[in-house]
CSV table of C-alpha atoms in Angstrom, one decimal:
chain,number,residue,atom,x,y,z
A,139,GLY,CA,76.4,-179.6,-44.6
A,140,ASN,CA,77.3,-183.1,-45.5
A,141,SER,CA,76.2,-186.1,-43.4
A,142,VAL,CA,75.3,-189.7,-43.6
A,143,THR,CA,72.6,-191.4,-41.5
A,144,GLN,CA,72.8,-195.1,-41.2
A,145,MET,CA,70.5,-197.7,-39.8
A,146,GLU,CA,71.2,-198.5,-36.2
A,147,GLY,CA,72.5,-201.9,-35.4
A,148,PRO,CA,73.3,-204.5,-34.5
A,149,VAL,CA,71.6,-206.6,-37.0
A,150,THR,CA,71.4,-210.4,-36.6
A,151,LEU,CA,70.2,-212.6,-39.4
A,152,SER,CA,70.1,-216.3,-40.1
A,153,GLU,CA,72.2,-217.6,-43.0
A,154,GLU,CA,70.5,-217.2,-46.4
A,155,ALA,CA,68.2,-214.4,-45.1
A,156,PHE,CA,67.7,-211.1,-47.1
A,157,LEU,CA,69.7,-208.1,-45.9
A,158,THR,CA,68.9,-204.5,-46.1
A,159,ILE,CA,70.9,-201.8,-44.4
A,160,ASN,CA,69.4,-198.3,-44.8
A,161,CYS,CA,71.6,-195.3,-45.6
A,162,THR,CA,70.4,-191.7,-46.3
A,163,TYR,CA,72.6,-188.7,-46.9
A,164,THR,CA,72.6,-185.0,-46.8
A,165,ALA,CA,74.8,-183.2,-49.3
A,166,THR,CA,74.8,-180.4,-51.9
A,167,GLY,CA,75.1,-181.3,-55.5
A,168,TYR,CA,76.1,-184.8,-56.5
A,169,PRO,CA,78.3,-186.6,-54.0
A,170,SER,CA,79.9,-190.0,-54.6
A,171,LEU,CA,78.5,-192.7,-52.3
A,172,PHE,CA,80.3,-195.7,-50.9
A,173,TRP,CA,79.8,-198.8,-48.8
A,174,TYR,CA,82.9,-199.9,-46.8
A,175,VAL,CA,83.1,-203.2,-44.9
A,176,GLN,CA,85.2,-203.9,-41.8
A,177,TYR,CA,85.7,-207.5,-40.9
A,178,PRO,CA,86.7,-208.2,-37.2
A,179,GLY,CA,90.2,-207.0,-36.4
A,180,GLU,CA,90.8,-205.6,-39.9
A,181,GLY,CA,90.8,-202.3,-41.8
A,182,LEU,CA,88.2,-200.9,-44.1
A,183,GLN,CA,87.6,-202.5,-47.5
A,184,LEU,CA,85.7,-200.8,-50.3
A,185,LEU,CA,82.6,-202.9,-50.9
A,186,LEU,CA,81.0,-200.9,-53.7
A,187,LYS,CA,80.4,-197.4,-54.9
A,188,ALA,CA,78.3,-195.2,-57.1
A,189,THR,CA,79.2,-191.8,-58.4
A,190,LYS,CA,76.1,-190.5,-60.1
A,191,ALA,CA,72.3,-190.7,-59.7
A,192,ASP,CA,70.7,-194.0,-60.6
A,193,ASP,CA,74.1,-195.8,-60.7
A,194,LYS,CA,74.0,-199.2,-59.1
A,195,GLY,CA,77.1,-200.4,-57.3
A,196,SER,CA,77.6,-204.2,-56.9
A,197,ASN,CA,80.2,-206.6,-55.5
A,198,LYS,CA,80.2,-210.0,-53.9
A,199,GLY,CA,76.4,-210.2,-54.2
A,200,PHE,CA,75.8,-206.9,-52.5
A,201,GLU,CA,74.1,-204.1,-54.3
A,202,ALA,CA,73.2,-200.4,-53.7
A,203,THR,CA,71.5,-197.9,-55.9
A,204,TYR,CA,72.2,-194.1,-55.8
A,205,ARG,CA,68.7,-192.6,-55.4
A,206,LYS,CA,68.9,-188.8,-55.7
A,207,GLU,CA,65.2,-188.3,-55.2
A,208,THR,CA,65.2,-190.0,-51.8
A,209,THR,CA,68.9,-189.2,-51.0
A,210,SER,CA,69.4,-192.9,-50.2
A,211,PHE,CA,72.0,-195.6,-50.9
A,212,HIS,CA,70.6,-198.7,-49.2
A,213,LEU,CA,72.7,-201.8,-49.1
A,214,GLU,CA,71.1,-205.1,-50.0
A,215,LYS,CA,72.0,-208.7,-50.4
A,216,GLY,CA,69.7,-211.5,-51.3
A,217,SER,CA,71.2,-214.3,-49.3
A,218,VAL,CA,73.7,-213.6,-46.5
A,219,GLN,CA,76.5,-216.0,-45.4
A,220,VAL,CA,78.2,-216.3,-42.0
A,221,SER,CA,81.3,-214.8,-43.7
A,222,ASP,CA,79.4,-211.6,-44.3
A,223,SER,CA,79.5,-210.9,-40.5
A,224,ALA,CA,81.2,-207.5,-40.2
A,225,VAL,CA,80.6,-203.8,-39.7
A,226,TYR,CA,79.2,-201.9,-42.7
A,227,PHE,CA,79.9,-198.2,-43.2
A,228,CYS,CA,78.0,-196.0,-45.6
A,229,ALA,CA,80.0,-192.9,-46.6
A,230,LEU,CA,80.0,-190.0,-49.0
A,231,THR,CA,82.5,-187.7,-50.7
A,232,PRO,CA,81.1,-184.3,-51.7
A,233,GLN,CA,81.1,-183.3,-55.3
A,234,THR,CA,83.8,-180.8,-54.4
A,235,GLY,CA,86.3,-181.8,-51.8
A,236,ALA,CA,87.1,-185.4,-52.3
A,237,ASN,CA,89.5,-185.3,-49.3
A,238,ASN,CA,86.5,-185.3,-47.1
A,239,LEU,CA,84.9,-188.7,-46.5
A,240,PHE,CA,81.8,-188.5,-44.3
A,241,PHE,CA,81.0,-191.8,-42.6
A,242,GLY,CA,77.8,-193.1,-41.1
A,243,THR,CA,78.0,-194.6,-37.6
A,244,GLY,CA,78.3,-198.2,-39.0
A,245,THR,CA,76.0,-201.2,-38.7
A,246,ARG,CA,77.2,-204.4,-37.2
A,247,LEU,CA,75.9,-207.5,-39.0
A,248,THR,CA,76.0,-210.9,-37.4
A,249,VAL,CA,74.9,-213.9,-39.5
A,250,ILE,CA,74.2,-217.1,-37.6
A,251,PRO,CA,74.2,-220.5,-39.2
B,223,ASP,CA,95.9,-203.6,-57.5
B,224,THR,CA,94.4,-201.4,-54.8
B,225,GLU,CA,96.7,-202.4,-51.9
B,226,VAL,CA,97.7,-200.2,-49.1
B,227,THR,CA,100.1,-201.8,-46.6
B,228,GLN,CA,100.7,-200.8,-43.0
B,229,THR,CA,103.3,-201.8,-40.4
B,230,PRO,CA,103.3,-202.9,-37.7
B,231,LYS,CA,100.0,-204.6,-37.4
B,232,HIS,CA,100.1,-204.3,-33.6
B,233,LEU,CA,102.0,-201.9,-31.3
B,234,VAL,CA,102.2,-201.6,-27.6
B,235,MET,CA,104.0,-198.6,-26.2
B,236,GLY,CA,104.5,-196.8,-22.9
B,237,MET,CA,103.7,-193.1,-22.5
B,238,THR,CA,107.4,-192.1,-22.7
B,239,ASN,CA,108.2,-194.2,-25.8
B,240,LYS,CA,108.8,-192.9,-29.4
B,241,LYS,CA,107.5,-195.1,-32.1
B,242,SER,CA,106.5,-194.8,-35.8
B,243,LEU,CA,103.7,-196.2,-37.9
B,244,LYS,CA,104.4,-196.8,-41.6
B,245,CYS,CA,102.1,-196.9,-44.6
B,246,GLU,CA,103.0,-197.7,-48.2
B,247,GLN,CA,101.2,-197.7,-51.5
B,248,HIS,CA,102.4,-198.4,-55.0
B,249,MET,CA,99.3,-197.3,-56.9
B,250,GLY,CA,100.7,-193.9,-57.9
B,251,HIS,CA,98.2,-192.2,-55.6
B,252,ARG,CA,99.2,-188.6,-54.7
B,253,ALA,CA,96.8,-188.1,-51.8
B,254,MET,CA,97.4,-190.1,-48.5
B,255,TYR,CA,95.6,-190.0,-45.2
B,256,TRP,CA,95.8,-190.9,-41.6
B,257,TYR,CA,92.7,-191.8,-39.7
B,258,LYS,CA,92.1,-192.8,-36.1
B,259,GLN,CA,89.3,-195.3,-35.3
B,260,LYS,CA,88.1,-196.0,-31.8
B,261,ALA,CA,86.1,-199.1,-31.0
B,262,LYS,CA,82.6,-199.1,-32.4
B,263,LYS,CA,83.1,-195.8,-34.1
B,264,PRO,CA,83.7,-194.7,-37.7
B,265,PRO,CA,87.2,-193.5,-38.6
B,266,GLU,CA,88.1,-189.9,-37.9
B,267,LEU,CA,90.4,-188.0,-40.2
B,268,MET,CA,93.7,-186.8,-38.7
B,269,PHE,CA,95.9,-185.7,-41.6
B,270,VAL,CA,95.9,-185.4,-45.4
B,271,TYR,CA,98.9,-185.2,-47.6
B,272,SER,CA,98.6,-184.1,-51.2
B,273,TYR,CA,101.6,-184.4,-53.5
B,274,GLU,CA,103.8,-185.0,-50.4
B,275,LYS,CA,102.7,-181.8,-48.7
B,276,LEU,CA,100.5,-181.6,-45.6
B,277,SER,CA,97.2,-180.1,-46.7
B,278,ILE,CA,94.9,-180.9,-43.8
B,279,ASN,CA,95.6,-181.2,-40.1
B,280,GLU,CA,92.4,-181.8,-38.2
B,281,SER,CA,93.6,-180.2,-35.0
B,282,VAL,CA,95.6,-183.2,-34.0
B,283,PRO,CA,97.8,-182.9,-30.9
B,284,SER,CA,101.5,-182.4,-31.5
B,285,ARG,CA,102.4,-185.8,-30.0
B,286,PHE,CA,101.3,-187.1,-33.4
B,287,SER,CA,103.7,-186.0,-36.1
B,288,PRO,CA,103.1,-187.1,-39.8
B,289,GLU,CA,105.8,-187.3,-42.4
B,290,CYS,CA,105.6,-188.1,-46.2
B,291,PRO,CA,109.1,-188.8,-47.3
B,292,ASN,CA,108.1,-189.7,-50.9
B,293,SER,CA,105.0,-190.3,-53.0
B,294,SER,CA,104.7,-193.9,-51.8
B,295,LEU,CA,105.3,-193.6,-48.1
B,296,LEU,CA,103.5,-192.1,-45.2
B,297,ASN,CA,104.7,-192.2,-41.6
B,298,LEU,CA,103.1,-191.3,-38.3
B,299,HIS,CA,105.6,-190.6,-35.6
B,300,LEU,CA,104.3,-191.0,-32.0
B,301,HIS,CA,105.8,-189.5,-28.9
B,302,ALA,CA,104.5,-189.1,-25.3
B,303,LEU,CA,101.1,-190.6,-26.1
B,304,GLN,CA,98.3,-191.0,-23.6
B,305,PRO,CA,96.3,-194.1,-22.9
B,306,GLU,CA,93.3,-192.5,-24.6
B,307,ASP,CA,95.3,-192.5,-27.9
B,308,SER,CA,94.9,-196.3,-28.0
B,309,ALA,CA,93.0,-197.0,-31.2
B,310,LEU,CA,93.2,-198.5,-34.7
B,311,TYR,CA,95.2,-196.2,-37.0
B,312,LEU,CA,94.3,-196.4,-40.6
B,313,CYS,CA,96.1,-195.2,-43.6
B,314,ALA,CA,94.3,-194.5,-46.9
B,315,SER,CA,95.3,-193.3,-50.3
B,316,ARG,CA,93.4,-191.7,-53.3
B,317,ASP,CA,94.1,-191.2,-56.9
B,318,TRP,CA,94.3,-187.4,-57.1
B,319,THR,CA,95.0,-187.3,-60.9
B,320,SER,CA,92.5,-189.7,-62.5
B,321,GLY,CA,89.1,-188.1,-63.2
B,322,ARG,CA,87.4,-187.3,-60.0
B,323,GLY,CA,89.6,-189.8,-58.1
B,324,GLU,CA,86.9,-190.0,-55.5
B,325,THR,CA,87.7,-193.4,-53.9
B,326,GLN,CA,89.9,-193.7,-50.8
B,327,TYR,CA,91.5,-197.1,-50.4
B,328,PHE,CA,92.4,-198.2,-46.8
B,329,GLY,CA,95.1,-200.3,-45.4
B,330,PRO,CA,94.6,-203.0,-42.7
B,331,GLY,CA,95.5,-200.6,-39.9
B,332,THR,CA,97.9,-200.6,-36.9
B,333,ARG,CA,96.2,-201.5,-33.6
B,334,LEU,CA,97.9,-199.3,-31.0
B,335,LEU,CA,97.8,-199.8,-27.2
B,336,VAL,CA,99.3,-197.2,-25.0
B,337,LEU,CA,100.1,-198.3,-21.4
């Protein structure tokens, strides 16, 4: 079946620290992979995506690389800011069946000044 | 532009009330979705509309009634809800026609409280 396993939170970092949030997946074929971000009191925003192996998605200083060999899509940012405090969801859409968006459990990030 | 709008932003209703949530997108997307999100959980799929026809109903109770009056609008009619239905209701849309059209774009949500 299809599933996403995401690093448990919460994660607390100091401003300018390096961020990694681990995400691994189980799926057949070549799913599309996503990171969504949810700021407090808001809906989900697409942060970045990758649709094939070795693709790197990037946005707002965040990056994630689609690793087929390790079935991973880890989110990284070199220097976090207080404004990055949010919940981050890793998700996948199967190669067939794009109506189905499988989410990880979410990782809450708090960045302190 | 990848904007999905939802109204109202907040809604408080009693268990005997009837209310509606509204979602709108003008991106020409032909797939639209309703999700329910409880606190500290990921969104859960409720309904999928494809080309204005209901294609997926994830065993949602009949007190939730979706409607897709045209390709830009999606409504969720609420009646006789229970307090446990209190949640954030998210709408999303996806470009069905362009390539794989794999990305779902979400609205800001309606935060519903049932008293």
